[in-house]
Amino acid sequence: MVSRYALNEIAAEYERVAYAGKNPSRCGCVTRSTHGLSCACELFKYVVSSIPLETIHICWRRLSFSDQGLSETKVTITEEMETISKRFQQLDVCGKIHLKSKLREIAYPDMNSICPPLEKVKTKGAPKKPLAKQQKSTKRDPSYWKYVDALHFMQNSNSSVKHSASSS
């Protein structure tokens, strides 16, 4: 069996056979490379005959409408539980604790260790920090040379004041 979607894709490609013909450059072979289905240039070979099932990728052919397993009225998990029990016996202490916590999650879905946050969590925007008046300023710091020039200016002005005071 082939899926209906695959059959619809093949039908769409079959309509392009008249345009593309045997020429792969006109066809582009997109359906072959993306879906694993016959493209127009491949379908040209099968205009007079049927399309072989082998030309369709296996993922489109594995449809099954059987009710295998669904006709059983009794469904049990005894095999699975025995396997889990054997595996539990083989594990070390840490593994046993981990497996037990996983089984508790399955057995008691309402009981978990997750609790809601105490207060509403703000999820939008960056966290706001209280800033001082100076930190809010957009004025840049002066460069190192400005500090040095100011220091020399202060030293020169102090020395000129001393000279003027001593000369009088």
mmCIF file of C-alpha atoms in Angstrom:
data_model
loop_
_atom_site.group_PDB
_atom_site.id
_atom_site.type_symbol
_atom_site.label_atom_id
_atom_site.label_comp_id
_atom_site.label_asym_id
_atom_site.label_seq_id
_atom_site.Cartn_x
_atom_site.Cartn_y
_atom_site.Cartn_z
ATOM 1 C CA MET A 1 0.000 0.000 0.000
ATOM 2 C CA VAL A 2 1.050 3.569 -0.688
ATOM 3 C CA SER A 3 -0.191 6.600 1.242
ATOM 4 C CA ARG A 4 -2.744 8.923 -0.326
ATOM 5 C CA TYR A 5 -0.443 11.908 0.044
ATOM 6 C CA ALA A 6 2.260 10.104 -1.933
ATOM 7 C CA LEU A 7 -0.261 9.158 -4.625
ATOM 8 C CA ASN A 8 -1.387 12.789 -4.894
ATOM 9 C CA GLU A 9 2.242 13.925 -5.235
ATOM 10 C CA ILE A 10 2.839 11.330 -7.957
ATOM 11 C CA ALA A 11 -0.329 12.482 -9.757
ATOM 12 C CA ALA A 12 0.900 16.103 -9.664
ATOM 13 C CA GLU A 13 4.253 15.014 -11.085
ATOM 14 C CA TYR A 14 2.497 12.900 -13.712
ATOM 15 C CA GLU A 15 0.813 16.072 -15.010
ATOM 16 C CA ARG A 16 4.296 17.598 -15.509
ATOM 17 C CA VAL A 17 5.451 14.681 -17.709
ATOM 18 C CA ALA A 18 4.220 16.433 -20.882
ATOM 19 C CA TYR A 19 6.345 19.501 -20.056
ATOM 20 C CA ALA A 20 9.494 17.849 -18.674
ATOM 21 C CA GLY A 21 9.680 14.662 -20.722
ATOM 22 C CA LYS A 22 12.954 12.746 -20.283
ATOM 23 C CA ASN A 23 14.944 15.934 -19.613
ATOM 24 C CA PRO A 24 16.128 16.058 -15.956
ATOM 25 C CA SER A 25 17.171 19.714 -16.307
ATOM 26 C CA ARG A 26 13.564 20.691 -17.125
ATOM 27 C CA CYS A 27 12.189 18.393 -14.440
ATOM 28 C CA GLY A 28 14.495 19.491 -11.626
ATOM 29 C CA CYS A 29 13.910 16.149 -9.839
ATOM 30 C CA VAL A 30 12.731 18.005 -6.724
ATOM 31 C CA THR A 31 10.132 15.397 -5.793
ATOM 32 C CA ARG A 32 12.725 12.624 -6.035
ATOM 33 C CA SER A 33 15.228 14.410 -3.821
ATOM 34 C CA THR A 34 12.788 15.781 -1.218
ATOM 35 C CA HIS A 35 10.069 13.115 -0.981
ATOM 36 C CA GLY A 36 11.662 9.969 -2.409
ATOM 37 C CA LEU A 37 8.925 9.727 -5.038
ATOM 38 C CA SER A 38 9.228 9.426 -8.804
ATOM 39 C CA CYS A 39 9.692 12.773 -10.523
ATOM 40 C CA ALA A 40 8.347 13.760 -13.952
ATOM 41 C CA CYS A 41 11.409 12.579 -15.915
ATOM 42 C CA GLU A 42 11.207 9.149 -14.225
ATOM 43 C CA LEU A 43 7.453 8.903 -14.712
ATOM 44 C CA PHE A 44 8.005 9.419 -18.465
ATOM 45 C CA LYS A 45 9.215 5.795 -18.593
ATOM 46 C CA TYR A 46 5.927 4.571 -17.131
ATOM 47 C CA VAL A 47 3.463 6.467 -19.341
ATOM 48 C CA VAL A 48 2.285 3.251 -21.003
ATOM 49 C CA SER A 49 2.820 0.904 -18.046
ATOM 50 C CA SER A 50 2.288 0.917 -14.306
ATOM 51 C CA ILE A 51 4.709 2.461 -11.802
ATOM 52 C CA PRO A 52 6.735 -0.204 -9.956
ATOM 53 C CA LEU A 53 6.407 -0.156 -6.183
ATOM 54 C CA GLU A 54 10.208 -0.157 -5.816
ATOM 55 C CA THR A 55 10.425 3.394 -7.234
ATOM 56 C CA ILE A 56 8.493 4.735 -4.228
ATOM 57 C CA HIS A 57 10.459 5.289 -1.036
ATOM 58 C CA ILE A 58 9.739 2.788 1.727
ATOM 59 C CA CYS A 59 8.409 5.446 4.123
ATOM 60 C CA TRP A 60 5.407 5.928 1.794
ATOM 61 C CA ARG A 61 4.779 2.173 1.481
ATOM 62 C CA ARG A 62 4.645 1.104 5.120
ATOM 63 C CA LEU A 63 1.011 1.804 5.719
ATOM 64 C CA SER A 64 -0.941 -0.879 7.465
ATOM 65 C CA PHE A 65 -4.639 -0.828 8.187
ATOM 66 C CA SER A 66 -4.633 -4.066 10.155
ATOM 67 C CA ASP A 67 -5.976 -4.174 13.683
ATOM 68 C CA GLN A 68 -3.187 -6.404 14.930
ATOM 69 C CA GLY A 69 -3.073 -6.257 18.710
ATOM 70 C CA LEU A 70 -6.276 -4.257 18.977
ATOM 71 C CA SER A 71 -8.528 -7.313 18.946
ATOM 72 C CA GLU A 72 -7.125 -8.489 22.290
ATOM 73 C CA THR A 73 -9.470 -7.601 25.121
ATOM 74 C CA LYS A 74 -6.948 -8.094 27.917
ATOM 75 C CA VAL A 75 -3.941 -5.775 27.988
ATOM 76 C CA THR A 76 -1.332 -6.382 30.688
ATOM 77 C CA ILE A 77 2.022 -4.965 31.691
ATOM 78 C CA THR A 78 3.320 -7.968 33.627
ATOM 79 C CA GLU A 79 6.239 -8.551 31.222
ATOM 80 C CA GLU A 80 7.292 -4.944 31.436
ATOM 81 C CA MET A 81 7.025 -4.883 35.225
ATOM 82 C CA GLU A 82 9.132 -8.062 35.533
ATOM 83 C CA THR A 83 11.784 -6.514 33.294
ATOM 84 C CA ILE A 84 11.777 -3.319 35.364
ATOM 85 C CA SER A 85 12.023 -5.369 38.564
ATOM 86 C CA LYS A 86 15.021 -7.355 37.226
ATOM 87 C CA ARG A 87 16.728 -4.182 36.092
ATOM 88 C CA PHE A 88 16.032 -2.572 39.493
ATOM 89 C CA GLN A 89 17.788 -5.470 41.247
ATOM 90 C CA GLN A 90 20.894 -5.042 39.037
ATOM 91 C CA LEU A 91 21.296 -1.299 39.669
ATOM 92 C CA ASP A 92 23.441 0.341 42.332
ATOM 93 C CA VAL A 93 21.909 2.527 45.069
ATOM 94 C CA CYS A 94 21.943 5.758 43.023
ATOM 95 C CA GLY A 95 20.385 3.979 40.033
ATOM 96 C CA LYS A 96 17.699 2.450 42.241
ATOM 97 C CA ILE A 97 16.793 5.847 43.690
ATOM 98 C CA HIS A 98 16.625 7.378 40.205
ATOM 99 C CA LEU A 99 14.470 4.541 38.802
ATOM 100 C CA LYS A 100 12.190 4.700 41.839
ATOM 101 C CA SER A 101 11.683 8.456 41.371
ATOM 102 C CA LYS A 102 10.801 7.909 37.690
ATOM 103 C CA LEU A 103 8.280 5.219 38.616
ATOM 104 C CA ARG A 104 6.774 7.523 41.256
ATOM 105 C CA GLU A 105 6.310 10.213 38.571
ATOM 106 C CA ILE A 106 4.360 7.700 36.479
ATOM 107 C CA ALA A 107 2.368 6.221 39.372
ATOM 108 C CA TYR A 108 1.535 9.522 41.085
ATOM 109 C CA PRO A 109 1.352 12.253 38.427
ATOM 110 C CA ASP A 110 -0.422 14.683 40.795
ATOM 111 C CA MET A 111 2.328 14.493 43.399
ATOM 112 C CA ASN A 112 5.501 16.179 42.268
ATOM 113 C CA SER A 113 8.216 18.298 43.799
ATOM 114 C CA ILE A 114 7.443 21.308 41.639
ATOM 115 C CA CYS A 115 5.754 24.198 43.443
ATOM 116 C CA PRO A 116 4.632 27.575 42.074
ATOM 117 C CA PRO A 117 6.834 30.612 42.688
ATOM 118 C CA LEU A 118 6.077 32.693 45.784
ATOM 119 C CA GLU A 119 5.719 35.916 43.807
ATOM 120 C CA LYS A 120 5.029 36.664 40.172
ATOM 121 C CA VAL A 121 8.192 36.398 38.099
ATOM 122 C CA LYS A 122 8.828 39.277 35.716
ATOM 123 C CA THR A 123 9.782 37.787 32.387
ATOM 124 C CA LYS A 124 10.043 40.897 30.212
ATOM 125 C CA GLY A 125 12.826 43.420 30.079
ATOM 126 C CA ALA A 126 16.176 43.681 31.749
ATOM 127 C CA PRO A 127 16.336 43.869 35.543
ATOM 128 C CA LYS A 128 16.259 47.494 36.690
ATOM 129 C CA LYS A 129 18.946 48.743 39.050
ATOM 130 C CA PRO A 130 18.635 51.917 41.124
ATOM 131 C CA LEU A 131 21.154 54.382 39.674
ATOM 132 C CA ALA A 132 22.684 57.418 41.348
ATOM 133 C CA LYS A 133 22.463 60.849 39.712
ATOM 134 C CA GLN A 134 26.059 60.669 38.458
ATOM 135 C CA GLN A 135 25.555 57.240 36.925
ATOM 136 C CA LYS A 136 22.574 58.478 34.907
ATOM 137 C CA SER A 137 24.645 61.243 33.333
ATOM 138 C CA THR A 138 25.629 60.847 29.695
ATOM 139 C CA LYS A 139 28.710 63.064 30.132
ATOM 140 C CA ARG A 140 31.863 61.102 29.425
ATOM 141 C CA ASP A 141 34.896 60.987 31.655
ATOM 142 C CA PRO A 142 37.778 63.159 30.501
ATOM 143 C CA SER A 143 40.791 61.375 29.068
ATOM 144 C CA TYR A 144 43.997 60.840 31.018
ATOM 145 C CA TRP A 145 45.660 63.725 29.162
ATOM 146 C CA LYS A 146 42.990 66.114 30.422
ATOM 147 C CA TYR A 147 43.799 65.060 33.998
ATOM 148 C CA VAL A 148 47.528 65.566 33.397
ATOM 149 C CA ASP A 149 46.960 68.965 31.747
ATOM 150 C CA ALA A 150 44.765 70.051 34.654
ATOM 151 C CA LEU A 151 47.421 68.907 37.126
ATOM 152 C CA HIS A 152 50.155 70.887 35.295
ATOM 153 C CA PHE A 153 47.885 73.897 35.075
ATOM 154 C CA MET A 154 47.265 73.755 38.821
ATOM 155 C CA GLN A 155 50.991 73.397 39.516
ATOM 156 C CA ASN A 156 51.863 76.293 37.198
ATOM 157 C CA SER A 157 49.185 78.547 38.677
ATOM 158 C CA ASN A 158 50.385 77.760 42.223
ATOM 159 C CA SER A 159 54.003 78.495 41.308
ATOM 160 C CA SER A 160 53.054 81.803 39.592
ATOM 161 C CA VAL A 161 51.077 82.843 42.694
ATOM 162 C CA LYS A 162 54.191 82.111 44.857
ATOM 163 C CA HIS A 163 56.417 84.144 42.502
ATOM 164 C CA SER A 164 54.033 87.095 42.499
ATOM 165 C CA ALA A 165 53.698 86.975 46.286
ATOM 166 C CA SER A 166 57.452 86.784 46.822
ATOM 167 C CA SER A 167 58.227 89.559 44.301
ATOM 168 C CA SER A 168 55.984 92.092 46.029
#
